[in-house]
Amino acid sequence: MPVDSLPDSIKKLGLHRWVDLTLHFPLRYENESQVWSIDQVVPGQFAQIQVQVVSSRIVFRPRRTLLVEVEDDTGSAVLRFLHFRDAQKNAYVPGHKIRVLGESRRSLAGVEFIHPRTRVGWLPIEKIGSQPLLPVYPTTAGLSQLTLRRAMARALEAAMPQEWLPKSLLEQYGLMPMDQAIRLIHQPPADAEATGVMQQLMNHEGPAWNRIRFDELLAQQVALRQARRLRVSEQAEPLAQRRHADQLKTQLGFALTSAQERVWQEISDDLGHRTPMQRLLQGDVGSGKTVIAALAAAQAAGSGWQVSVMAPTEILAEQLYEKFNAWCVPLGFPVGLLKSGLPTAQRRALLGDISSGALSIVVGTHALIQKGVAFCKLGLVIVDEQHRFGVGQRLALRHPVDGRMPHMLAMSATPIPRSLAMTYLADLDVSVLDERPPNRQPITTKLMASNRRDELAEKLKAFIAEGGQAYWVCPVIEGAREDAPNGSKVSRDEPLQAIETAAAWLAPLFGEQLVVLHGRMATEEKRLAMQDFSQGRRRLLLSTTVIEVGVDVPRATLMVIEHAERFGLAQLHQLRGRIGRGAGQSTCILLFDEPLSDVAKERLKTLYETDDGFEVARRDLAIRGPGEVLGLRQSGIPALRYCDLQLHAVWVERAIGFGAKLSDVLEHPEQARLHGISPQAVDDLIDRWAYDKKGLLASG
C-alpha cells in the first residue's frame, strides 16, 4: 500500500486512505472505443462522433455562447459552449478532423452537444472497438476525472482488497471474488456492452455488485456485534430494587396494557444485571412509552442511583418534568428540570443538587451535557426521541461512576421496520410497544384542498363553540423562508401559510380562544401559552412544528395541518399523534396545495389509509430509504452505501446469518479454521469499510 497520503483534492470527497479509493465506484462509463455517425446518435445518451469542423462563431443571444458546427457523411451537429475563453474559438478550424464525446440532445437546430469533450484527430480503425471503457466518478470542484483515474489506477495496484471468504461460500451464493469484482466495476472490458455486463454494472446488479454489497453488509454486522461485545464487557451497577416501581404501578390509576407489561419486564430485568442496559424502546405515538420510562426511573432511584432524562425540546422536557414530578415525588424521589436560560442563582443551586445527589431524577434538554453538569451517582440515562440527538450527545451522558457505566434507555415514537432494526441496530436490544392503550379510538384523517380554508374555519368555530379544542399547524413563522418543514428553503414565489398571516386571519374569528406558539417566543411565553391551552383556557393553538413531540392534551381532538404536502411522512404522523390521546373520536385534516408531486400523493395517501405507526414506518422506508428514516446525519448510525434493504433483502438475511459466524471468529479465534476465515481477515473487513469500535463509521 502506498505510504504517501492522498491529495487534499481527493480527501474533499471523504476519501482519506488508498483503500477508500478502491470502494469509490463510477457513476457511469464512457465508451471511447465506439464511434457513432451523427444520424445514429440517440438523444440523452453518451456518444462519440468523428466529424469535421464546418464553422465556429460567438453569439450573444440569449447569452454569450461559442457555437461550433460540425458534420460527417450522414448529417450535421452543433457543439455549444457556455463557458469558454475567446482563444478557444481558434481551436476549431474549418476542415479540421475532431472527435466529440458527450451527451447528446435534440434541439431546433438538430443534434446538439452541450460542453462536450473534444479530441484532435480521428480514432485509428484498429482501435475502434478495442479500447476499455472509461469510468466517470463522483467528484468535486477542482478535482478532474483524469486526476481521479490516475489515483484510482494506483490504488487498484497497491491497495486492492483481496478475497477472504471461502471459495465454497462464493460458489454457493454465485459471487465473484472481491478483487475481481472491484476491478470489473472500475475497469470493465471493451466488450462489456456486447456481453450484457455493462447493463448489469449500470444497474448495480450481477456477481460483482453482489460481492461488494455482501462485503459491506458483513462489515456492518460484525462492527455492530463487536460494539455489543464491548458493551457487554463493561460493568454497570445492578439496579434491582423494584419496590418503588411496583408502588408506582398501583398508584397510576390505570392498568398497563399487555404490551407495556411485557416491555416493562424486559427493561426491569435488564436494570437488575451488571451488564449496562442499552435498549431502544419504540412505540407508536400515544402507546405509553413515558410511563415505562417513569417505572424505570423509579426502579433506578429506588436502588439508590440517579436518573437523567434528556429530551430534544424545552416543551417536551417540561411535559416530561410535569409527569415525572407527579409520579415520582410522591415516592420520595425529588425531580429537577435543567434547561437553558435559567437565572444564574437557580442554575447554580440546581447544579449543586445534582452533584450532591439531592435530586434523584433530572429532566432536561441538551443542557444536561453542558459543562458544569456533574451527577453524583448516575445509574440510568433515558433519552426521549433518541433519533434527534447525535451519537456524541447521547454518549456524553454515559460517564462511568467508580468504574460503573450507567444503564441507557432510548425511546422513539418513530417505529423502525424490522429489517432496519436487524441491519442498523444489531448492537441494541429493541423493545416494541405494539398495542394501543384501552379506550383509544383510531384517528380519522381527511384530505382537503387549501382553497377550502375559509369553509374549514367556519366549521372550526362551531366545533370550538361546542367545547372542542384544536391545533392549527403552520409550516413557517413568517414570510416564506424560515422554519420550513424538513429544513427546506422555500422561495417567495411559492408562499406558505405562515403563523403571522394565519394569526391575523384567525384572531378576528376566534378572539380570546386563540393562542399562538412558535420557536422564537421566549421560554416563559411558550410555557404560558402551552399551559393556557393544556388547561383549557384557550381552545385553539396556532403553532409551528414545535408541538411535534411531547405535547399531551387529551381534550384536544382536532388538528389542521397547513401545506401537508410539504412535510415528511414521519413528521405528519408525529404531528397527528398529538390528538387521539383521550377517549373521544379525533380528526386530523390535511390541507394541501395542488398540483401534488407523486411522492406527496403517496405520503398523503398513506396518512389517509392508516394511523398505524408501524405501517407508516414501512411505507416511509420504501419512499425515503433507511438513511432518512433513521436520521443518520444526527444519529451517528452507519449508512449503507451500496445496499437497499428492500431490493436486496436476501443479501441482508445472508449477511445477518453469516455475520454471527464472523463475530464468533473474532471472539473465539480457535474457531477460525472451522469457518475457513482468519481473525485478521475479519479485522481487515471492518477497517476497509471504516468502522470504529463503537460500531460507527469512523469518518462520521
XYZ file of C-alpha atoms in Angstrom:
700
model
C 0.000 0.000 0.000
C 1.384 3.487 -0.815
C 2.958 5.205 2.175
C 2.173 8.725 0.976
C -1.200 10.268 1.693
C -3.903 11.055 -0.810
C -4.011 14.552 -2.342
C -6.173 17.068 -0.468
C -8.433 17.411 -3.515
C -9.391 13.731 -3.181
C -9.804 13.983 0.602
C -12.587 16.501 -0.031
C -14.642 13.526 -1.223
C -14.306 11.940 2.215
C -11.647 9.523 0.937
C -8.658 9.527 3.283
C -6.946 6.192 2.571
C -5.883 4.459 -0.616
C -8.247 1.578 0.125
C -11.116 4.100 0.286
C -10.456 4.883 -3.362
C -10.951 1.263 -4.387
C -14.509 1.418 -2.972
C -15.324 4.738 -4.680
C -17.185 3.417 -7.697
C -18.064 5.054 -11.034
C -21.377 6.776 -11.695
C -21.276 5.696 -15.318
C -18.884 4.801 -18.142
C -17.848 6.430 -21.370
C -17.099 4.331 -24.416
C -14.305 5.895 -26.469
C -13.983 2.665 -28.343
C -17.269 3.012 -30.210
C -17.872 5.624 -32.912
C -21.367 6.717 -33.941
C -22.398 8.509 -37.092
C -24.490 11.627 -36.451
C -27.648 10.003 -37.803
C -27.244 7.154 -35.241
C -26.998 9.423 -32.192
C -29.802 8.915 -29.657
C -30.711 11.994 -27.554
C -29.760 11.675 -23.878
C -27.126 9.016 -24.489
C -23.336 9.350 -24.285
C -21.880 9.139 -27.766
C -18.628 9.656 -29.623
C -18.695 11.057 -33.147
C -15.872 11.680 -35.627
C -16.528 14.862 -37.570
C -15.066 17.761 -39.490
C -15.388 21.365 -38.297
C -17.588 23.469 -40.566
C -17.505 26.775 -38.668
C -17.141 28.365 -35.232
C -18.608 31.633 -34.011
C -19.502 33.520 -30.853
C -23.129 34.629 -30.451
C -24.581 36.872 -27.759
C -28.245 35.881 -27.636
C -29.704 34.737 -25.354
C -26.259 34.713 -23.679
C -22.635 34.712 -24.761
C -22.087 31.304 -26.385
C -19.496 29.601 -28.587
C -21.198 27.586 -31.333
C -19.202 25.086 -33.383
C -20.887 23.435 -36.359
C -19.569 20.008 -37.335
C -20.542 17.358 -39.894
C -19.912 13.856 -41.137
C -21.220 11.943 -44.156
C -24.643 11.442 -42.519
C -25.515 14.875 -41.182
C -24.526 17.854 -39.046
C -24.441 18.723 -35.337
C -23.780 21.742 -33.123
C -21.361 21.960 -30.194
C -22.477 24.583 -27.677
C -20.047 26.064 -25.096
C -21.437 28.481 -22.495
C -18.202 28.909 -20.538
C -15.136 29.494 -22.688
C -12.228 31.760 -23.460
C -12.078 33.710 -26.699
C -8.964 31.759 -27.774
C -10.981 28.535 -27.673
C -12.805 29.652 -30.833
C -9.499 29.465 -32.716
C -9.091 25.784 -31.781
C -11.944 24.832 -34.102
C -10.582 25.489 -37.588
C -12.892 24.682 -40.525
C -11.840 21.423 -42.161
C -10.059 20.015 -39.084
C -10.947 16.476 -38.002
C -12.003 16.093 -34.378
C -13.661 13.574 -32.078
C -16.604 14.778 -29.970
C -17.543 12.947 -26.751
C -20.553 13.836 -24.637
C -24.258 13.517 -24.015
C -26.334 14.492 -26.997
C -29.730 16.164 -27.137
C -32.212 17.226 -29.774
C -32.813 20.928 -30.377
C -34.435 23.032 -33.076
C -31.065 23.010 -34.817
C -30.887 19.190 -34.765
C -28.315 17.125 -32.821
C -26.549 19.212 -30.182
C -23.808 18.620 -27.584
C -23.504 20.932 -24.551
C -19.897 21.313 -23.324
C -18.637 18.063 -24.889
C -15.048 16.924 -24.656
C -13.196 17.131 -27.954
C -10.069 15.370 -29.169
C -7.895 16.299 -32.153
C -7.872 13.678 -34.904
C -9.913 10.578 -35.546
C -9.564 7.217 -33.840
C -7.481 4.780 -35.946
C -9.535 1.929 -37.377
C -7.534 -0.664 -35.424
C -8.527 0.968 -32.091
C -12.244 1.098 -32.777
C -13.954 -1.491 -30.567
C -10.786 -2.399 -28.650
C -10.336 0.341 -26.013
C -11.503 -0.171 -22.402
C -14.484 1.797 -21.123
C -13.660 4.954 -19.202
C -15.181 5.275 -15.708
C -16.771 8.580 -14.693
C -16.516 9.062 -10.906
C -18.395 11.202 -8.393
C -16.136 14.212 -7.923
C -15.994 17.728 -6.531
C -14.929 21.185 -7.697
C -11.281 21.297 -8.694
C -10.878 17.523 -8.979
C -10.711 16.310 -12.573
C -11.666 12.880 -13.832
C -8.102 12.458 -15.116
C -6.645 13.023 -11.620
C -9.149 10.607 -10.107
C -8.469 7.925 -12.718
C -4.700 8.131 -12.197
C -5.084 7.874 -8.411
C -7.556 5.029 -8.839
C -5.175 3.055 -11.045
C -2.518 3.352 -8.366
C -4.934 2.325 -5.619
C -6.072 -0.740 -7.552
C -2.476 -1.899 -7.879
C -1.261 -1.099 -4.365
C -4.320 -1.215 -2.073
C -6.654 -3.735 -3.680
C -8.644 -5.753 -1.077
C -8.086 -9.458 -1.653
C -10.700 -12.186 -1.420
C -11.051 -13.563 2.096
C -14.256 -15.619 2.032
C -14.093 -19.396 1.453
C -14.402 -20.423 -2.178
C -17.293 -22.705 -1.256
C -19.311 -19.729 0.020
C -18.648 -17.704 -3.135
C -19.835 -20.614 -5.248
C -22.898 -21.170 -3.035
C -24.039 -17.564 -3.470
C -22.787 -17.079 -7.041
C -20.355 -14.329 -6.063
C -17.284 -13.042 -7.860
C -14.041 -12.836 -5.815
C -13.615 -9.433 -4.138
C -10.582 -8.229 -6.097
C -12.085 -9.315 -9.419
C -15.387 -7.620 -8.558
C -13.702 -4.318 -7.715
C -11.569 -4.368 -10.848
C -14.536 -5.191 -13.089
C -16.580 -2.275 -11.724
C -13.692 0.167 -12.147
C -12.353 -1.200 -15.440
C -15.000 -3.014 -17.484
C -13.614 -4.644 -20.649
C -14.223 -3.276 -24.129
C -16.787 -5.989 -24.880
C -18.843 -5.260 -21.717
C -21.705 -3.757 -23.715
C -21.851 -6.584 -26.209
C -21.868 -9.271 -23.492
C -24.505 -7.598 -21.274
C -22.034 -6.957 -18.434
C -22.366 -3.200 -18.883
C -26.108 -3.299 -18.256
C -25.511 -5.214 -15.015
C -22.864 -2.753 -13.867
C -25.043 0.277 -14.610
C -27.972 -1.301 -12.739
C -25.751 -2.322 -9.793
C -26.621 -5.948 -10.413
C -24.771 -9.195 -11.027
C -21.975 -11.151 -9.285
C -19.604 -8.168 -8.965
C -22.042 -5.785 -7.295
C -23.463 -8.567 -5.113
C -19.943 -9.257 -3.808
C -19.465 -5.591 -2.876
C -22.907 -5.490 -1.266
C -22.260 -8.630 0.780
C -18.895 -7.297 1.947
C -20.411 -4.021 3.161
C -23.305 -5.732 4.932
C -20.942 -8.160 6.645
C -18.721 -5.285 7.799
C -21.706 -3.524 9.320
C -22.979 -6.644 11.068
C -19.598 -7.569 12.529
C -18.890 -3.983 13.642
C -22.231 -3.663 15.425
C -21.851 -7.076 17.063
C -18.357 -6.076 18.144
C -19.826 -2.925 19.691
C -22.315 -5.092 21.583
C -19.497 -7.297 22.889
C -17.612 -4.205 24.025
C -20.692 -3.019 25.912
C -21.249 -6.434 27.475
C -17.673 -6.359 28.760
C -18.419 -3.126 30.646
C -19.770 -3.148 34.179
C -22.897 -1.440 35.493
C -24.447 -1.247 38.936
C -27.358 -3.700 39.264
C -30.492 -1.621 39.924
C -32.694 -4.466 41.110
C -34.866 -2.804 43.805
C -38.388 -2.956 42.316
C -40.431 -1.945 45.353
C -40.916 1.691 44.345
C -41.684 0.786 40.706
C -44.353 -1.661 41.921
C -45.734 1.063 44.169
C -45.926 3.474 41.223
C -47.820 0.884 39.163
C -50.501 0.641 41.838
C -50.819 4.449 42.048
C -51.127 5.153 38.314
C -54.906 4.952 38.271
C -54.899 2.739 35.168
C -53.678 -0.727 34.261
C -50.741 -1.259 31.908
C -51.515 -2.874 28.572
C -50.137 -6.351 27.963
C -47.510 -4.811 25.652
C -46.465 -2.363 28.379
C -46.249 -5.212 30.909
C -44.067 -7.236 28.543
C -41.756 -4.321 27.770
C -41.532 -3.251 31.390
C -40.459 -6.757 32.389
C -37.689 -6.690 29.759
C -36.391 -3.324 30.983
C -36.714 -4.151 34.664
C -34.751 -7.363 34.187
C -32.019 -5.502 32.260
C -31.673 -2.949 35.053
C -31.014 -5.739 37.527
C -27.944 -7.017 35.624
C -24.303 -5.978 35.830
C -24.147 -5.555 32.047
C -25.125 -1.989 31.094
C -28.568 -1.936 29.508
C -28.635 -0.381 26.064
C -32.221 -0.774 24.969
C -34.337 1.038 22.403
C -37.993 1.358 23.346
C -40.007 2.072 20.251
C -43.727 2.520 20.061
C -46.301 4.480 18.146
C -47.346 7.932 19.310
C -49.547 7.605 22.378
C -48.576 3.984 23.068
C -47.435 4.723 26.634
C -43.623 4.977 26.480
C -43.422 7.716 29.126
C -44.963 5.616 31.901
C -42.441 2.836 31.139
C -39.650 5.396 31.455
C -41.086 6.560 34.794
C -41.177 2.980 36.089
C -37.546 2.520 35.061
C -36.650 5.772 36.820
C -38.475 4.619 39.962
C -36.558 1.324 39.987
C -33.213 3.094 39.482
C -33.917 5.785 42.100
C -35.285 3.152 44.474
C -31.947 1.335 44.131
C -30.138 4.462 45.312
C -28.932 5.858 41.972
C -29.710 8.997 39.984
C -31.598 9.198 36.701
C -31.035 11.608 33.792
C -33.863 12.171 31.282
C -32.892 14.076 28.108
C -35.437 15.479 25.634
C -34.789 17.342 22.347
C -37.038 20.364 23.035
C -37.927 22.504 26.030
C -41.632 21.843 25.529
C -41.083 18.085 25.672
C -38.715 18.434 28.647
C -41.300 20.458 30.554
C -44.050 17.935 29.798
C -41.820 15.078 30.955
C -40.882 17.020 34.085
C -44.538 17.505 34.999
C -45.265 13.793 34.587
C -42.185 12.580 36.448
C -42.893 15.137 39.161
C -46.472 13.880 39.567
C -45.476 10.214 39.569
C -42.108 10.111 41.364
C -42.176 12.857 44.007
C -44.903 11.002 45.989
C -42.496 8.036 46.082
C -39.907 10.238 47.774
C -37.764 10.995 44.729
C -37.112 14.739 44.109
C -37.247 15.747 40.422
C -35.402 18.702 38.836
C -35.683 20.458 35.467
C -32.484 21.694 33.830
C -32.776 23.797 30.690
C -31.027 26.744 29.098
C -31.924 30.269 30.107
C -32.331 29.621 33.841
C -31.370 32.509 36.179
C -27.780 32.134 37.372
C -28.684 31.563 41.019
C -31.327 28.967 40.155
C -28.978 27.138 37.804
C -26.176 27.147 40.390
C -28.483 25.710 43.046
C -29.762 23.077 40.634
C -26.247 22.008 39.653
C -25.376 21.731 43.334
C -28.359 19.464 43.977
C -27.359 17.295 41.006
C -23.725 16.927 42.101
C -24.647 16.269 45.744
C -27.238 13.652 44.869
C -30.080 15.643 46.409
C -32.030 15.274 43.159
C -32.935 11.695 42.276
C -34.251 12.451 38.775
C -33.161 15.277 36.478
C -35.111 16.080 33.328
C -33.578 18.415 30.780
C -32.609 19.336 27.253
C -29.101 19.497 25.757
C -28.269 21.496 28.888
C -27.705 18.141 30.631
C -24.491 17.583 28.659
C -23.104 21.093 29.032
C -20.012 21.937 31.027
C -20.521 22.022 34.768
C -23.176 19.303 34.988
C -21.847 16.503 37.202
C -24.004 13.744 38.638
C -23.167 12.179 41.968
C -24.335 8.620 41.197
C -25.770 8.391 37.703
C -27.255 4.929 37.225
C -29.746 5.350 34.366
C -29.855 7.589 31.290
C -33.166 7.963 29.448
C -33.128 9.660 26.033
C -36.510 10.559 24.530
C -36.883 10.922 20.767
C -33.385 9.485 20.506
C -33.085 9.914 16.709
C -32.986 13.698 17.194
C -29.673 13.550 19.016
C -26.232 12.946 17.573
C -24.471 9.870 18.858
C -21.887 12.045 20.580
C -24.615 13.799 22.546
C -26.068 10.520 23.743
C -22.681 9.082 24.685
C -21.794 12.279 26.566
C -24.290 11.269 29.260
C -22.744 7.835 29.800
C -19.912 8.715 32.173
C -18.743 5.864 34.412
C -19.124 6.298 38.177
C -16.494 4.373 40.164
C -15.910 2.217 37.106
C -19.634 1.584 36.583
C -21.372 2.604 33.345
C -24.946 3.872 33.627
C -27.739 1.891 32.003
C -29.301 3.555 28.939
C -32.878 3.544 27.686
C -33.526 5.273 24.358
C -37.101 5.928 23.250
C -38.566 6.689 19.860
C -42.105 7.312 18.636
C -40.922 6.654 15.088
C -41.220 2.881 14.747
C -38.391 1.244 12.852
C -39.243 -1.618 10.453
C -37.844 -4.996 11.475
C -35.435 -5.168 8.511
C -33.983 -1.806 9.512
C -33.632 -2.754 13.175
C -31.891 -6.046 12.335
C -29.486 -4.296 9.985
C -28.692 -0.987 11.652
C -29.377 -1.663 15.324
C -27.666 -5.024 15.834
C -25.834 -3.589 18.872
C -29.075 -2.661 20.659
C -31.821 -4.598 22.389
C -35.155 -3.464 20.999
C -38.476 -3.447 22.862
C -41.672 -2.702 20.978
C -44.964 -1.294 22.248
C -47.358 -2.578 19.609
C -50.672 -2.127 21.407
C -52.940 0.886 21.866
C -53.964 1.878 25.393
C -57.603 0.924 26.079
C -60.397 3.313 25.026
C -58.174 4.942 22.371
C -60.003 5.204 19.049
C -58.294 5.298 15.638
C -57.767 8.839 14.334
C -59.827 9.804 11.300
C -57.725 11.577 8.668
C -59.267 13.789 5.996
C -57.701 15.483 2.979
C -58.849 18.959 1.971
C -57.646 21.370 -0.707
C -56.312 24.600 0.793
C -58.776 26.716 -1.201
C -61.446 25.436 1.222
C -59.650 27.034 4.186
C -62.443 29.572 4.852
C -65.064 26.824 4.881
C -62.940 24.871 7.350
C -62.574 27.870 9.660
C -66.366 28.229 9.887
C -66.742 24.581 10.864
C -63.973 25.030 13.413
C -65.885 27.918 15.003
C -68.860 25.626 15.577
C -66.574 22.876 16.926
C -64.998 25.207 19.487
C -68.365 26.714 20.423
C -69.424 23.210 21.446
C -66.425 22.922 23.794
C -63.852 21.349 21.480
C -60.093 22.036 21.418
C -57.938 22.043 18.292
C -54.452 22.534 16.884
C -53.742 24.531 13.723
C -50.212 23.861 12.448
C -48.349 26.128 10.017
C -45.001 25.245 8.408
C -43.345 28.654 8.894
C -43.427 31.605 11.285
C -43.258 34.458 8.797
C -42.639 35.190 5.119
C -41.861 32.038 3.197
C -38.312 31.061 4.014
C -37.683 30.253 7.634
C -38.615 27.196 9.664
C -39.816 25.386 6.531
C -40.600 21.710 7.123
C -37.726 19.265 6.747
C -35.261 22.165 6.709
C -36.229 23.195 3.198
C -35.856 26.773 1.983
C -38.968 27.846 0.171
C -38.804 30.628 -2.384
C -41.055 33.643 -2.060
C -42.847 32.865 -5.301
C -44.217 29.758 -3.533
C -45.835 31.395 -0.487
C -46.613 29.240 2.529
C -49.319 29.957 5.061
C -47.242 31.468 7.873
C -48.207 31.877 11.507
C -48.135 35.661 11.194
C -50.716 35.653 8.370
C -52.743 32.816 9.881
C -52.921 34.650 13.218
C -54.092 37.849 11.539
C -56.822 35.861 9.762
C -57.897 33.642 12.691
C -57.784 36.220 15.508
C -60.979 38.080 14.446
C -62.782 34.739 14.145
C -61.713 33.224 17.465
C -60.679 36.155 19.661
C -59.558 35.111 23.149
C -59.936 31.440 22.253
C -56.771 31.645 20.093
C -53.243 31.245 21.465
C -50.037 31.254 19.377
C -46.922 29.125 19.952
C -43.654 29.020 17.983
C -39.936 28.565 18.462
C -38.953 32.245 18.524
C -41.040 33.042 21.569
C -39.329 33.467 24.925
C -39.274 30.389 27.142
C -41.783 31.831 29.610
C -44.112 32.907 26.795
C -44.066 29.382 25.395
C -44.703 27.862 28.801
C -47.685 30.133 29.487
C -49.146 29.565 26.004
C -48.898 25.802 26.393
C -50.313 25.998 29.914
C -53.313 28.061 28.774
C -54.090 25.502 26.089
C -53.489 22.353 28.134
C -55.673 23.669 30.964
C -58.480 24.572 28.552
C -58.416 28.374 28.982
C -57.655 28.693 25.249
C -59.341 26.415 22.720
C -57.290 26.842 19.523
C -53.498 26.510 19.490
C -51.884 28.010 16.372
C -48.382 26.591 16.218
C -45.399 25.539 14.143
C -43.989 22.015 14.414
C -42.611 22.745 17.916
C -45.582 20.663 19.113
C -44.416 17.665 17.073
C -43.281 15.730 20.148
C -44.178 15.632 23.797
C -47.391 17.657 23.783
C -50.155 15.730 25.544
C -53.567 17.408 25.786
C -56.214 14.648 25.868
C -59.094 17.147 25.376
C -57.715 18.276 22.007
C -59.391 16.126 19.350
C -58.953 18.097 16.122
C -55.818 19.032 14.172
C -55.405 21.042 10.984
C -52.042 20.868 9.191
C -51.352 23.533 6.569
C -49.361 22.590 3.451
C -49.314 18.913 4.448
C -47.684 18.089 1.115
C -44.516 19.858 2.312
C -43.970 17.622 5.338
C -42.321 14.213 5.575
C -44.430 11.165 6.330
C -42.920 10.538 9.770
C -43.363 14.196 10.754
C -47.006 14.216 9.665
C -47.634 11.071 11.696
C -45.919 12.606 14.720
C -47.999 15.767 14.448
C -51.177 13.748 14.060
C -50.204 11.865 17.200
C -50.832 14.995 19.314
C -54.534 14.143 19.065
C -56.285 10.837 19.720
C -54.884 10.781 23.260
C -58.253 10.730 25.012
C -61.304 8.503 24.829
C -63.176 10.557 22.191
C -63.010 10.419 18.398
C -60.242 12.603 16.918
C -59.869 14.016 13.412
C -56.811 15.257 11.518
C -57.363 17.465 8.454
C -54.500 17.713 5.971
C -54.686 20.874 3.872
C -52.770 20.625 0.611
C -51.942 22.740 -2.421
C -52.209 21.406 -5.941
C -50.620 20.123 -8.081
C -49.150 17.360 -5.908
C -45.937 15.517 -6.733
C -46.039 11.715 -6.876
C -44.153 11.490 -3.569
C -46.550 13.940 -1.882
C -49.530 11.955 -3.175
C -48.042 8.768 -1.729
C -47.467 10.422 1.659
C -50.988 11.827 1.933
C -52.477 8.546 0.693
C -50.601 6.694 3.436
C -51.830 9.063 6.162
C -55.390 8.794 4.839
C -55.328 4.999 4.788
C -53.705 4.183 8.143
C -52.834 5.587 11.552
C -50.693 2.548 12.429
C -47.189 3.892 13.037
C -45.509 0.629 12.040
C -47.298 0.571 8.689
C -46.450 4.269 8.230
C -42.800 3.456 9.009
C -42.777 0.604 6.483
C -44.085 2.852 3.720
C -41.759 5.667 4.777
C -38.815 3.314 4.374
C -39.996 2.495 0.854
C -40.276 6.198 -0.015
C -37.185 7.641 1.656
C -34.759 4.805 2.361
C -33.007 3.946 5.644
C -30.701 6.974 5.811
C -33.563 9.448 6.085
C -35.819 7.239 8.219
C -33.131 6.814 10.865
C -31.900 10.404 10.632
C -28.350 9.186 10.057
C -26.925 12.675 9.903
C -27.867 13.171 13.557
C -27.764 9.643 14.896
C -24.226 8.605 14.040
C -25.619 5.277 12.825
C -23.641 3.939 9.854
C -25.257 4.382 6.447
C -25.102 1.648 3.839
C -23.679 2.916 0.564
C -24.451 0.131 -1.852
C -27.372 -1.816 -0.408
C -31.113 -1.184 -0.484
C -32.782 -3.088 2.352
C -35.875 -3.833 0.331
C -34.337 -4.556 -3.062
C -31.558 -6.641 -1.544
C -33.417 -8.294 1.345
C -31.933 -11.693 0.519
C -28.388 -10.343 0.988
C -29.387 -8.673 4.250
C -30.622 -12.022 5.614
C -27.459 -13.804 4.459
C -25.224 -11.141 5.999
C -27.064 -11.264 9.320
C -26.640 -15.039 9.480
C -23.021 -15.211 8.322
C -22.106 -12.085 10.323
C -22.811 -14.010 13.521
C -20.220 -16.611 12.481
C -17.650 -13.920 11.731
C -18.231 -12.409 15.168
C -17.520 -15.830 16.665
C -14.213 -15.895 14.799
C -13.178 -12.621 16.466
C -14.388 -13.711 19.882
C -13.089 -17.268 19.633
C -10.068 -17.314 17.256
C -9.791 -21.081 17.648
C -12.956 -21.330 15.501
C -11.253 -19.624 12.562
C -10.253 -22.935 10.966
C -13.813 -24.234 11.356
C -15.178 -21.340 9.272
C -12.172 -21.080 6.965
C -11.633 -17.400 7.822
C -8.826 -15.765 9.792
C -9.442 -13.176 12.534
C -7.112 -10.816 10.656
C -9.366 -11.021 7.586
C -12.378 -10.024 9.692
C -10.435 -7.113 11.227
C -9.440 -6.017 7.718
C -13.110 -6.172 6.667
C -14.150 -3.787 9.456
C -11.235 -1.468 8.723
C -11.887 -1.495 4.973
C -15.369 -0.082 5.499
C -14.054 2.377 8.155
C -15.949 1.269 11.267
C -14.706 2.106 14.753
C -15.022 0.126 17.985
C -18.430 1.611 18.772
C -19.813 0.149 15.548
C -19.943 3.603 13.962
C -18.357 4.900 10.804
C -15.013 6.305 11.848
C -15.440 9.241 9.472
C -18.925 10.055 10.847
